[in-house]
Short mmCIF file of C-alpha atoms in Angstrom, two decimals:
data_model
loop_
_atom_site.label_atom_id
_atom_site.label_comp_id
_atom_site.label_asym_id
_atom_site.label_seq_id
_atom_site.Cartn_x
_atom_site.Cartn_y
_atom_site.Cartn_z
CA GLN A 1 6.58 16.44 35.42
CA LYS A 2 6.86 13.42 33.76
CA GLU A 3 8.90 12.85 30.68
CA VAL A 4 9.23 9.45 29.10
CA GLU A 5 12.62 9.52 26.46
CA GLN A 6 13.69 7.64 23.91
CA ASN A 7 16.69 7.21 22.25
CA SER A 8 16.61 9.34 18.97
CA GLY A 9 16.75 8.33 15.61
CA PRO A 10 16.32 8.18 12.93
CA LEU A 11 17.16 4.12 13.13
CA SER A 12 18.14 2.07 9.49
CA VAL A 13 18.63 -1.52 9.55
CA PRO A 14 18.57 -3.72 6.70
CA GLU A 15 16.74 -6.86 6.05
CA GLY A 16 16.46 -9.57 8.38
CA ALA A 17 18.98 -7.89 11.74
CA ILE A 18 18.51 -6.50 14.85
CA ALA A 19 16.70 -3.47 15.41
CA SER A 20 17.15 -2.20 19.53
CA LEU A 21 15.10 0.63 20.42
CA ASN A 22 15.22 2.37 23.73
CA CYS A 23 13.52 4.23 26.46
CA THR A 24 13.55 6.01 30.11
CA TYR A 25 11.16 7.05 32.25
CA SER A 26 11.50 9.21 35.09
CA ASP A 27 8.56 8.62 37.08
CA ARG A 28 9.31 6.05 39.36
CA VAL A 29 5.91 4.80 40.30
CA SER A 30 4.80 3.97 36.92
CA GLN A 31 2.92 0.25 36.86
CA SER A 32 3.21 -0.05 32.75
CA PHE A 33 4.36 0.76 29.59
CA PHE A 34 3.49 0.65 25.90
CA TRP A 35 4.99 0.45 22.92
CA TYR A 36 3.52 1.95 19.58
CA ARG A 37 3.76 1.85 16.12
CA GLN A 38 3.08 4.41 13.93
CA TYR A 39 3.39 3.86 10.82
CA SER A 40 3.75 7.77 8.73
CA GLY A 41 -0.06 9.17 8.45
CA LYS A 42 -2.28 6.60 10.42
CA SER A 43 -2.94 7.00 14.31
CA PRO A 44 -0.73 5.37 17.11
CA GLU A 45 -1.23 1.16 17.59
CA LEU A 46 -0.58 -0.98 19.93
CA ILE A 47 2.20 -3.61 19.36
CA MET A 48 3.95 -5.33 23.24
CA SER A 49 2.38 -3.98 26.54
CA ILE A 50 4.70 -4.86 29.23
CA TYR A 51 3.96 -4.29 33.70
CA SER A 52 6.40 -6.25 35.32
CA ASN A 53 10.73 -7.02 34.96
CA GLY A 54 12.17 -8.58 32.43
CA ASP A 55 11.23 -10.35 29.12
CA LYS A 56 8.46 -9.92 27.10
CA GLU A 57 8.67 -12.16 23.72
CA ASP A 58 6.13 -11.54 21.10
CA GLY A 59 6.37 -12.88 18.20
CA ARG A 60 9.10 -11.15 16.83
CA PHE A 61 9.15 -8.39 19.08
CA THR A 62 11.19 -8.54 22.40
CA ALA A 63 10.04 -5.61 25.60
CA GLN A 64 12.49 -5.43 27.61
CA LEU A 65 11.58 -3.98 31.72
CA ASN A 66 14.26 -3.19 34.03
CA LYS A 67 12.38 -0.49 36.70
CA ALA A 68 14.51 -0.27 39.26
CA SER A 69 17.08 1.94 36.16
CA GLN A 70 13.47 3.25 34.78
CA TYR A 71 14.15 1.69 31.72
CA VAL A 72 12.04 -0.17 28.51
CA SER A 73 13.00 -1.21 25.11
CA LEU A 74 11.73 -2.87 22.30
CA LEU A 75 13.67 -5.40 20.02
CA ILE A 76 12.76 -6.24 16.38
CA ARG A 77 14.16 -8.93 14.99
CA ASP A 78 14.40 -10.15 11.27
CA SER A 79 12.98 -6.46 10.89
CA GLN A 80 11.46 -6.27 7.65
CA PRO A 81 10.29 -3.44 5.17
CA SER A 82 6.79 -3.42 7.02
CA ASP A 83 8.41 -3.50 10.07
CA SER A 84 9.57 0.63 9.02
CA ALA A 85 7.62 2.65 11.04
CA THR A 86 7.81 5.12 14.25
CA TYR A 87 8.32 3.52 17.25
CA LEU A 88 6.70 5.44 21.00
CA CYS A 89 7.38 4.62 24.05
CA ALA A 90 4.69 5.42 26.88
CA ASP A 91 4.48 4.56 30.61
CA GLU A 92 1.04 5.29 33.07
CA SER A 93 1.47 6.41 36.47
CA ASN A 94 -0.78 5.73 39.22
CA ASP A 95 -2.91 8.81 38.27
CA TYR A 96 -4.10 6.50 35.14
CA LYS A 97 -2.01 9.48 32.74
CA LEU A 98 -0.44 7.60 29.58
CA SER A 99 2.72 9.80 29.04
CA PHE A 100 4.94 9.49 25.50
CA GLY A 101 8.19 9.88 24.41
CA ALA A 102 9.24 11.49 21.12
CA GLY A 103 8.98 8.26 19.35
CA THR A 104 12.14 7.09 17.72
CA THR A 105 11.92 5.81 13.81
CA VAL A 106 12.81 3.33 12.26
CA THR A 107 13.53 2.12 8.64
CA VAL A 108 13.90 -1.41 7.21
CA ARG A 109 16.26 -1.02 4.03
CA ALA A 110 15.18 -3.78 2.18
CA GLU B 1 -16.23 -2.74 13.93
CA ALA B 2 -15.18 -1.83 17.18
CA GLN B 3 -13.71 1.80 16.59
CA VAL B 4 -12.58 5.60 17.91
CA THR B 5 -14.62 7.74 15.30
CA GLN B 6 -13.44 10.88 15.74
CA ASN B 7 -14.49 14.49 12.79
CA PRO B 8 -13.56 16.14 11.09
CA ARG B 9 -10.54 14.11 9.26
CA TYR B 10 -9.61 17.63 8.83
CA LEU B 11 -9.75 21.36 9.03
CA ILE B 12 -8.59 24.91 8.63
CA THR B 13 -9.59 28.03 10.60
CA VAL B 14 -9.50 31.09 11.12
CA THR B 15 -7.85 32.90 15.22
CA GLY B 16 -10.34 33.37 17.33
CA LYS B 17 -13.47 31.04 15.31
CA LYS B 18 -14.73 28.03 17.85
CA LEU B 19 -14.87 25.07 16.44
CA THR B 20 -15.45 21.51 18.36
CA VAL B 21 -14.05 17.99 17.24
CA THR B 22 -15.96 15.25 17.82
CA CYS B 23 -14.73 11.93 19.59
CA SER B 24 -16.97 9.18 19.14
CA GLN B 25 -16.42 5.06 20.73
CA ASN B 26 -18.51 2.14 20.17
CA MET B 27 -16.86 -0.45 22.87
CA ASN B 28 -18.63 0.54 25.81
CA HIS B 29 -15.02 2.23 27.07
CA GLU B 30 -14.95 3.92 30.38
CA TYR B 31 -11.40 5.90 30.03
CA MET B 32 -11.26 8.38 26.44
CA SER B 33 -8.23 11.10 25.92
CA TRP B 34 -7.10 13.89 23.60
CA TYR B 35 -4.02 13.96 22.65
CA ARG B 36 -2.45 16.32 19.83
CA GLN B 37 1.04 15.24 18.01
CA ASP B 38 4.07 18.01 16.85
CA PRO B 39 6.91 16.95 15.61
CA GLY B 40 10.12 16.44 18.17
CA LEU B 41 6.82 16.31 21.02
CA GLY B 42 5.36 12.90 20.56
CA LEU B 43 2.01 12.66 22.03
CA ARG B 44 0.64 14.88 24.73
CA GLN B 45 -1.39 14.37 26.55
CA ILE B 46 -4.32 16.97 26.61
CA TYR B 47 -7.65 16.05 28.47
CA TYR B 48 -8.76 13.00 29.87
CA SER B 49 -11.89 11.25 31.49
CA MET B 50 -12.37 8.33 33.38
CA ASN B 51 -16.48 7.87 32.96
CA VAL B 52 -19.44 9.85 32.64
CA GLU B 53 -18.86 13.57 34.36
CA VAL B 54 -15.54 13.09 35.35
CA THR B 55 -12.23 15.25 33.14
CA ASP B 56 -9.28 15.54 34.21
CA LYS B 57 -6.18 17.80 33.05
CA GLY B 58 -3.81 16.18 30.97
CA ASP B 59 0.02 17.76 30.79
CA VAL B 60 -0.78 20.38 27.73
CA PRO B 61 -5.04 21.64 28.72
CA GLU B 62 -4.67 25.09 28.57
CA GLY B 63 -7.15 27.08 25.32
CA TYR B 64 -8.75 23.37 25.65
CA LYS B 65 -11.71 22.38 27.34
CA VAL B 66 -13.86 18.55 26.84
CA SER B 67 -17.18 17.72 28.53
CA ARG B 68 -17.95 13.67 29.03
CA LYS B 69 -22.18 14.01 29.61
CA GLU B 70 -22.33 10.40 27.77
CA LYS B 71 -20.55 7.63 27.92
CA ARG B 72 -19.23 7.01 24.33
CA ASN B 73 -18.64 10.67 23.18
CA PHE B 74 -15.86 13.02 24.46
CA PRO B 75 -15.84 16.44 22.51
CA LEU B 76 -12.72 19.24 21.96
CA ILE B 77 -13.87 22.46 22.29
CA LEU B 78 -11.23 25.17 21.30
CA GLU B 79 -13.36 27.58 22.63
CA SER B 80 -10.81 31.41 20.34
CA PRO B 81 -8.23 28.92 18.88
CA SER B 82 -5.42 29.99 17.84
CA PRO B 83 -2.62 29.03 15.56
CA ASN B 84 -0.23 27.71 17.84
CA GLN B 85 -3.07 24.85 18.94
CA THR B 86 -2.23 23.47 14.40
CA SER B 87 -1.20 20.16 15.24
CA LEU B 88 -2.43 16.47 14.63
CA TYR B 89 -5.05 15.60 17.00
CA PHE B 90 -6.41 11.77 17.90
CA CYS B 91 -8.86 10.82 19.86
CA ALA B 92 -8.21 7.60 22.98
CA SER B 93 -10.29 4.93 24.46
CA ASN B 94 -9.53 2.38 26.97
CA PRO B 95 -11.44 -0.55 28.79
CA GLY B 96 -9.88 0.39 32.21
CA PRO B 97 -6.51 1.70 34.23
CA ASN B 98 -3.08 0.78 32.35
CA THR B 99 -4.47 -0.90 29.42
CA GLU B 100 -4.85 -0.70 25.59
CA ALA B 101 -5.89 2.78 23.89
CA PHE B 102 -7.29 2.16 20.88
CA PHE B 103 -6.70 5.95 19.03
CA GLY B 104 -9.56 6.74 16.31
CA GLN B 105 -8.14 8.42 12.36
CA GLY B 106 -6.50 12.25 13.80
CA THR B 107 -7.77 15.24 12.73
CA ARG B 108 -5.32 17.52 10.76
CA LEU B 109 -5.99 20.78 12.24
CA THR B 110 -4.48 24.37 10.97
CA VAL B 111 -4.94 27.43 13.16
CA VAL B 112 -4.71 30.67 10.49
#
């Protein structure tokens, strides 16, 4: 059974700092990678998707993918209190099944 | 408004009493899935469907059934619920493979 592992939290960062989240996956044929954000008591929502090796930037968020190392990360620059949430890493392989990590809870201190 | 709607939002039931959680999407998405979320375990896929009348098991299908008779609906059925099925359940839909999943509001199920 394929696995997605995320760095254990919780992660606490001061406002304005960079939050760094890491994720490794076991399935070498995984093709698509996603970062979802989940506020307490709410449903997950997509913040980034990445399909190719390298970096992808969207506003204050940067996703990095290294397929050789089976590693994907998410950087949140200029962290804001509104970024306080649980971040879920997910991958999708050839069988179209989406597998999620356990999540990393981020708290941004004002 | 584009959305995935689950009902009920909260449900307390007794062991062995059959129940159905409904899920409906209005985005004409091909793919629909059910997940359960437990503390420390993240989201685990129960069943998924790539089209009408096409369903397949996810990682934790035991004790659950699904059906996809229409594109918009994907109900989750617990024929004989047990306390270990107490969890937070999410339905999701995608336009197709390798695309964003849109989640419903969640159903918090307690089996006593």
